[in-house]
CSV table of C-alpha atoms in Angstrom, one decimal:
chain,number,residue,atom,x,y,z
A,1,UNK,CA,-6.4,12.3,8.2
A,2,UNK,CA,-8.4,10.3,5.7
A,3,UNK,CA,-7.1,7.3,3.8
A,4,UNK,CA,-8.6,6.2,0.5
A,5,UNK,CA,-8.8,2.7,-0.9
A,6,UNK,CA,-7.6,1.8,-4.4
A,7,UNK,CA,-11.0,1.5,-6.1
A,8,UNK,CA,-12.2,4.9,-4.8
A,9,UNK,CA,-9.0,6.4,-6.2
A,10,UNK,CA,-9.5,4.8,-9.6
A,11,UNK,CA,-13.1,6.1,-9.8
A,12,UNK,CA,-12.0,9.6,-8.8
A,13,UNK,CA,-9.2,9.6,-11.4
A,14,UNK,CA,-11.7,8.6,-14.1
A,15,UNK,CA,-14.1,11.4,-13.0
A,16,UNK,CA,-16.8,9.0,-11.7
A,17,UNK,CA,-16.6,10.5,-8.2
A,18,UNK,CA,-14.6,13.0,-6.2
A,19,UNK,CA,-12.4,12.8,-3.2
A,20,UNK,CA,-14.0,15.1,-0.7
A,21,UNK,CA,-11.4,15.5,2.0
A,22,UNK,CA,-9.4,18.3,3.5
A,23,UNK,CA,-6.5,15.9,4.3
A,24,UNK,CA,-6.4,13.1,1.7
A,25,UNK,CA,-3.9,10.3,2.2
A,26,UNK,CA,-3.2,6.9,0.6
A,27,UNK,CA,-1.0,4.1,1.9
A,28,UNK,CA,1.9,2.8,-0.1
A,29,UNK,CA,-0.1,-0.3,-0.8
A,30,UNK,CA,-2.8,1.7,-2.5
A,31,UNK,CA,-0.1,3.7,-4.4
A,32,UNK,CA,1.4,0.5,-5.7
A,33,UNK,CA,-1.9,-0.9,-6.8
A,34,UNK,CA,-3.0,2.4,-8.4
A,35,UNK,CA,0.3,2.9,-10.2
A,36,UNK,CA,0.5,-0.7,-11.4
A,37,UNK,CA,3.6,-1.8,-9.6
A,38,UNK,CA,2.5,-5.4,-8.9
A,39,UNK,CA,2.1,-8.2,-11.5
A,40,UNK,CA,-1.4,-9.5,-11.8
A,41,UNK,CA,-0.4,-12.8,-10.1
A,42,UNK,CA,1.1,-10.9,-7.2
A,43,UNK,CA,4.3,-12.9,-7.1
A,44,UNK,CA,6.6,-9.9,-8.0
A,45,UNK,CA,6.6,-6.4,-9.3
A,46,UNK,CA,6.5,-5.1,-12.9
A,47,UNK,CA,8.9,-2.3,-11.8
A,48,UNK,CA,10.7,-1.1,-8.7
A,49,UNK,CA,11.7,2.3,-7.5
A,50,UNK,CA,15.1,3.0,-5.9
A,51,UNK,CA,15.1,4.5,-2.4
A,52,UNK,CA,16.3,8.1,-2.8
A,53,UNK,CA,18.1,9.8,0.2
A,54,UNK,CA,16.2,12.7,1.7
A,55,UNK,CA,18.8,15.2,0.5
A,56,UNK,CA,18.1,14.2,-3.1
A,57,UNK,CA,14.3,14.4,-3.1
A,58,UNK,CA,12.6,17.1,-5.0
A,59,UNK,CA,11.2,18.0,-8.4
A,60,UNK,CA,14.5,19.3,-9.9
A,61,UNK,CA,16.6,16.4,-8.7
A,62,UNK,CA,13.8,14.1,-9.9
A,63,UNK,CA,14.5,15.2,-13.5
A,64,UNK,CA,18.2,14.6,-13.2
A,65,UNK,CA,17.7,11.2,-11.7
A,66,UNK,CA,15.2,10.4,-14.5
A,67,UNK,CA,17.7,11.4,-17.1
A,68,UNK,CA,20.4,9.2,-15.6
A,69,UNK,CA,17.9,6.3,-15.4
A,70,UNK,CA,17.0,6.7,-19.0
A,71,UNK,CA,20.6,6.4,-20.0
A,72,UNK,CA,20.2,2.7,-19.3
A,73,UNK,CA,17.8,0.3,-21.0
A,74,UNK,CA,14.6,-0.7,-19.3
A,75,UNK,CA,15.9,-4.2,-18.3
A,76,UNK,CA,18.8,-2.6,-16.6
A,77,UNK,CA,16.5,-0.2,-14.8
A,78,UNK,CA,14.4,-3.1,-13.6
A,79,UNK,CA,17.4,-4.8,-12.1
A,80,UNK,CA,18.8,-1.6,-10.6
A,81,UNK,CA,15.5,-0.6,-9.1
A,82,UNK,CA,15.1,-3.9,-7.4
A,83,UNK,CA,18.6,-3.9,-6.1
A,84,UNK,CA,18.5,-0.4,-4.7
A,85,UNK,CA,15.0,-0.3,-3.2
A,86,UNK,CA,13.6,-1.1,0.2
A,87,UNK,CA,11.9,-4.4,1.1
A,88,UNK,CA,10.0,-5.9,3.9
A,89,UNK,CA,9.6,-9.7,4.1
A,90,UNK,CA,6.4,-11.2,5.6
A,91,UNK,CA,6.7,-14.8,6.7
A,92,UNK,CA,3.6,-16.9,7.6
A,93,UNK,CA,5.0,-20.2,8.6
A,94,UNK,CA,3.4,-23.0,6.6
A,95,UNK,CA,0.1,-21.2,6.3
A,96,UNK,CA,0.8,-18.8,3.4
A,97,UNK,CA,3.7,-18.2,1.1
A,98,UNK,CA,6.5,-15.8,2.1
A,99,UNK,CA,5.7,-12.4,0.6
A,100,UNK,CA,8.3,-9.7,-0.2
A,101,UNK,CA,7.0,-6.2,-0.3
A,102,UNK,CA,9.3,-3.9,-2.4
A,103,UNK,CA,9.5,-0.1,-2.8
A,104,UNK,CA,7.0,1.0,-0.1
A,105,UNK,CA,9.2,3.7,1.4
A,106,UNK,CA,10.6,4.5,-2.1
A,107,UNK,CA,7.2,5.2,-3.6
A,108,UNK,CA,5.9,7.1,-0.5
A,109,UNK,CA,9.0,9.3,-0.5
A,110,UNK,CA,8.9,10.0,-4.2
A,111,UNK,CA,5.1,10.8,-4.2
A,112,UNK,CA,5.4,13.1,-1.3
A,113,UNK,CA,8.3,15.0,-3.0
A,114,UNK,CA,6.3,15.0,-6.3
A,115,UNK,CA,9.2,13.2,-8.1
A,116,UNK,CA,7.0,12.4,-11.2
A,117,UNK,CA,9.8,12.2,-13.8
A,118,UNK,CA,11.8,9.9,-11.6
A,119,UNK,CA,8.8,7.5,-11.1
A,120,UNK,CA,8.0,7.5,-14.8
A,121,UNK,CA,11.6,6.7,-15.8
A,122,UNK,CA,11.4,3.4,-13.8
A,123,UNK,CA,7.8,2.8,-14.9
A,124,UNK,CA,9.0,2.5,-18.5
A,125,UNK,CA,9.7,-1.1,-17.7
A,126,UNK,CA,6.0,-1.8,-18.4
A,127,UNK,CA,4.1,-1.8,-21.7
A,128,UNK,CA,3.0,1.4,-23.4
A,129,UNK,CA,-0.6,1.2,-22.4
A,130,UNK,CA,0.3,0.7,-18.8
A,131,UNK,CA,2.7,3.7,-19.0
A,132,UNK,CA,-0.1,5.9,-20.2
A,133,UNK,CA,-2.3,4.9,-17.3
A,134,UNK,CA,0.5,5.5,-14.8
A,135,UNK,CA,1.3,8.9,-16.2
A,136,UNK,CA,-2.3,10.0,-16.0
A,137,UNK,CA,-2.7,8.7,-12.5
A,138,UNK,CA,0.4,10.4,-11.3
A,139,UNK,CA,-0.9,13.6,-12.7
A,140,UNK,CA,-4.1,13.1,-10.8
A,141,UNK,CA,-2.4,12.4,-7.5
A,142,UNK,CA,-0.4,15.6,-7.8
A,143,UNK,CA,-3.4,17.6,-8.8
A,144,UNK,CA,-5.5,16.6,-5.8
A,145,UNK,CA,-2.5,16.9,-3.4
A,146,UNK,CA,-2.6,13.4,-2.0
A,147,UNK,CA,0.1,12.4,0.5
A,148,UNK,CA,1.4,8.8,1.1
A,149,UNK,CA,2.3,6.7,4.2
A,150,UNK,CA,4.6,3.8,3.7
A,151,UNK,CA,4.2,0.2,4.9
A,152,UNK,CA,6.6,-0.2,7.9
A,153,UNK,CA,7.7,-3.2,9.9
A,154,UNK,CA,5.2,-2.1,12.6
A,155,UNK,CA,2.2,-1.8,10.3
A,156,UNK,CA,3.3,-5.1,8.6
A,157,UNK,CA,3.2,-6.9,11.9
A,158,UNK,CA,-0.2,-5.3,12.6
A,159,UNK,CA,-1.3,-6.6,9.3
A,160,UNK,CA,-0.3,-10.1,10.2
A,161,UNK,CA,-2.3,-9.9,13.5
A,162,UNK,CA,-5.3,-8.7,11.5
A,163,UNK,CA,-4.9,-11.4,8.9
A,164,UNK,CA,-5.1,-14.0,11.6
A,165,UNK,CA,-8.3,-12.6,12.9
A,166,UNK,CA,-9.7,-12.3,9.3
A,167,UNK,CA,-8.9,-15.9,8.3
A,168,UNK,CA,-10.6,-17.2,11.5
A,169,UNK,CA,-13.9,-16.0,10.1
A,170,UNK,CA,-13.7,-15.4,6.4
A,171,UNK,CA,-12.3,-17.1,3.3
A,172,UNK,CA,-9.4,-15.4,1.7
A,173,UNK,CA,-9.5,-14.4,-2.0
A,174,UNK,CA,-8.2,-16.8,-4.7
A,175,UNK,CA,-5.2,-14.6,-5.0
A,176,UNK,CA,-3.7,-14.4,-1.5
A,177,UNK,CA,-1.8,-11.2,-2.4
A,178,UNK,CA,-5.2,-9.4,-2.9
A,179,UNK,CA,-6.4,-10.3,0.6
A,180,UNK,CA,-3.0,-9.4,2.1
A,181,UNK,CA,-3.1,-6.0,0.3
A,182,UNK,CA,-6.6,-5.3,1.7
A,183,UNK,CA,-5.5,-6.1,5.2
A,184,UNK,CA,-2.3,-4.1,4.9
A,185,UNK,CA,-4.3,-1.1,3.7
A,186,UNK,CA,-6.4,-1.4,6.9
A,187,UNK,CA,-3.4,-1.9,9.1
A,188,UNK,CA,-1.7,1.3,7.9
A,189,UNK,CA,-4.8,3.3,8.6
A,190,UNK,CA,-5.1,1.7,12.0
A,191,UNK,CA,-1.5,2.3,12.8
A,192,UNK,CA,-2.0,6.0,11.9
A,193,UNK,CA,-5.3,6.2,13.9
A,194,UNK,CA,-7.0,7.5,10.8
A,195,UNK,CA,-10.3,7.1,8.9
A,196,UNK,CA,-10.3,4.7,5.9
A,197,UNK,CA,-12.8,5.2,3.1
A,198,UNK,CA,-13.4,2.0,1.0
A,199,UNK,CA,-16.0,0.3,-1.2
A,200,UNK,CA,-14.9,-3.1,0.2
A,201,UNK,CA,-18.0,-4.4,2.1
A,202,UNK,CA,-16.2,-7.4,3.7
A,203,UNK,CA,-13.4,-5.2,5.0
A,204,UNK,CA,-16.0,-2.9,6.5
A,205,UNK,CA,-17.8,-5.8,8.2
A,206,UNK,CA,-14.5,-7.2,9.5
A,207,UNK,CA,-13.5,-3.8,10.9
A,208,UNK,CA,-16.8,-3.4,12.7
A,209,UNK,CA,-16.6,-6.9,14.1
A,210,UNK,CA,-12.9,-6.7,15.3
A,211,UNK,CA,-11.8,-3.1,15.5
A,212,UNK,CA,-14.3,-0.3,15.8
A,213,UNK,CA,-18.0,0.4,16.4
A,214,UNK,CA,-17.8,3.4,14.0
A,215,UNK,CA,-18.3,2.1,10.5
A,216,UNK,CA,-20.6,4.3,8.4
A,217,UNK,CA,-22.0,4.0,4.9
A,218,UNK,CA,-23.6,1.4,2.7
A,219,UNK,CA,-23.0,-0.5,-0.5
A,220,UNK,CA,-20.5,1.6,-2.4
A,221,UNK,CA,-18.8,3.7,0.3
A,222,UNK,CA,-17.8,2.8,3.8
A,223,UNK,CA,-16.0,5.0,6.3
A,224,UNK,CA,-14.1,3.0,8.9
A,225,UNK,CA,-13.2,5.4,11.7
A,226,UNK,CA,-10.0,4.3,13.5
A,227,UNK,CA,-9.1,7.8,14.7
A,228,UNK,CA,-9.9,7.1,18.3
A,229,UNK,CA,-9.6,4.2,20.7
A,230,UNK,CA,-13.3,3.3,20.7
A,231,UNK,CA,-12.7,0.1,22.7
A,232,UNK,CA,-12.4,-2.9,20.5
A,233,UNK,CA,-8.9,-2.1,19.4
A,234,UNK,CA,-7.5,-2.3,22.9
A,235,UNK,CA,-9.7,-5.3,23.9
A,236,UNK,CA,-8.2,-7.5,21.2
A,237,UNK,CA,-6.6,-10.5,23.0
A,238,UNK,CA,-2.8,-10.7,22.9
A,239,UNK,CA,-1.2,-13.1,20.4
A,240,UNK,CA,0.1,-15.3,23.2
A,241,UNK,CA,-3.4,-16.0,24.5
A,242,UNK,CA,-4.5,-17.2,21.1
A,243,UNK,CA,-1.7,-19.7,20.7
A,244,UNK,CA,0.4,-17.7,18.1
A,245,UNK,CA,3.6,-17.3,20.1
A,246,UNK,CA,5.3,-20.1,18.2
A,247,UNK,CA,3.5,-19.7,14.9
A,248,UNK,CA,6.6,-18.5,13.0
A,249,UNK,CA,4.7,-15.6,11.5
A,250,UNK,CA,7.2,-12.7,11.5
A,251,UNK,CA,8.3,-9.6,9.7
A,252,UNK,CA,11.9,-8.6,8.8
A,253,UNK,CA,13.6,-6.1,6.5
A,254,UNK,CA,15.3,-7.2,3.3
A,255,UNK,CA,17.4,-8.0,1.4
A,256,UNK,CA,16.1,-11.5,0.8
């Protein structure tokens, strides 16, 4: 199982590189960045995707759901999508702002079921140029057969643990959401004991310092191998020993 970071996916979709993997995956965090879910400031989403029951997933049902969605104006779809989607709330005490992660299970389920018309119907809440990008990128994901793993409460908690370690040594980006996204991408790969391919040098350095001795590559491509317990993962000190037991960092499911 190999997870790809967002920028590698963008480059591959534009024909600048190729995804050489027999088992390509992305996290729902990457899916949302790639498909332009999140506003540039990171405070909310540009669109949301309803969580579809398992019995209703599939290409043919996708078209029916898309037709129904398009019977309502985009503003109504935006409200409906937000109301009917999944959400995970990450709280960081007084350290960072509360972050609500929407539509992670929804986008993973829809991508894995190849429900392209359904996704596009809700993406019509964005401007025309963005819609063209989303449509092209969805076609790319289907063509290369990428599968998607959602952010869960477990991987979100793991992301909080990693973020604590990260902020002890490094400065976060000006936009906190960008740093959080990077860490959540790493956390999902770690939770799945997979390999993560990324062009993020700092993420690779952090992983080698805190998680694994197996980080390969240089400059534009790093392979962070989290597929085996190589030692550092299990040697990380428990949160209690680091004084975090009363830190008020927690994860809970929505609604808000």
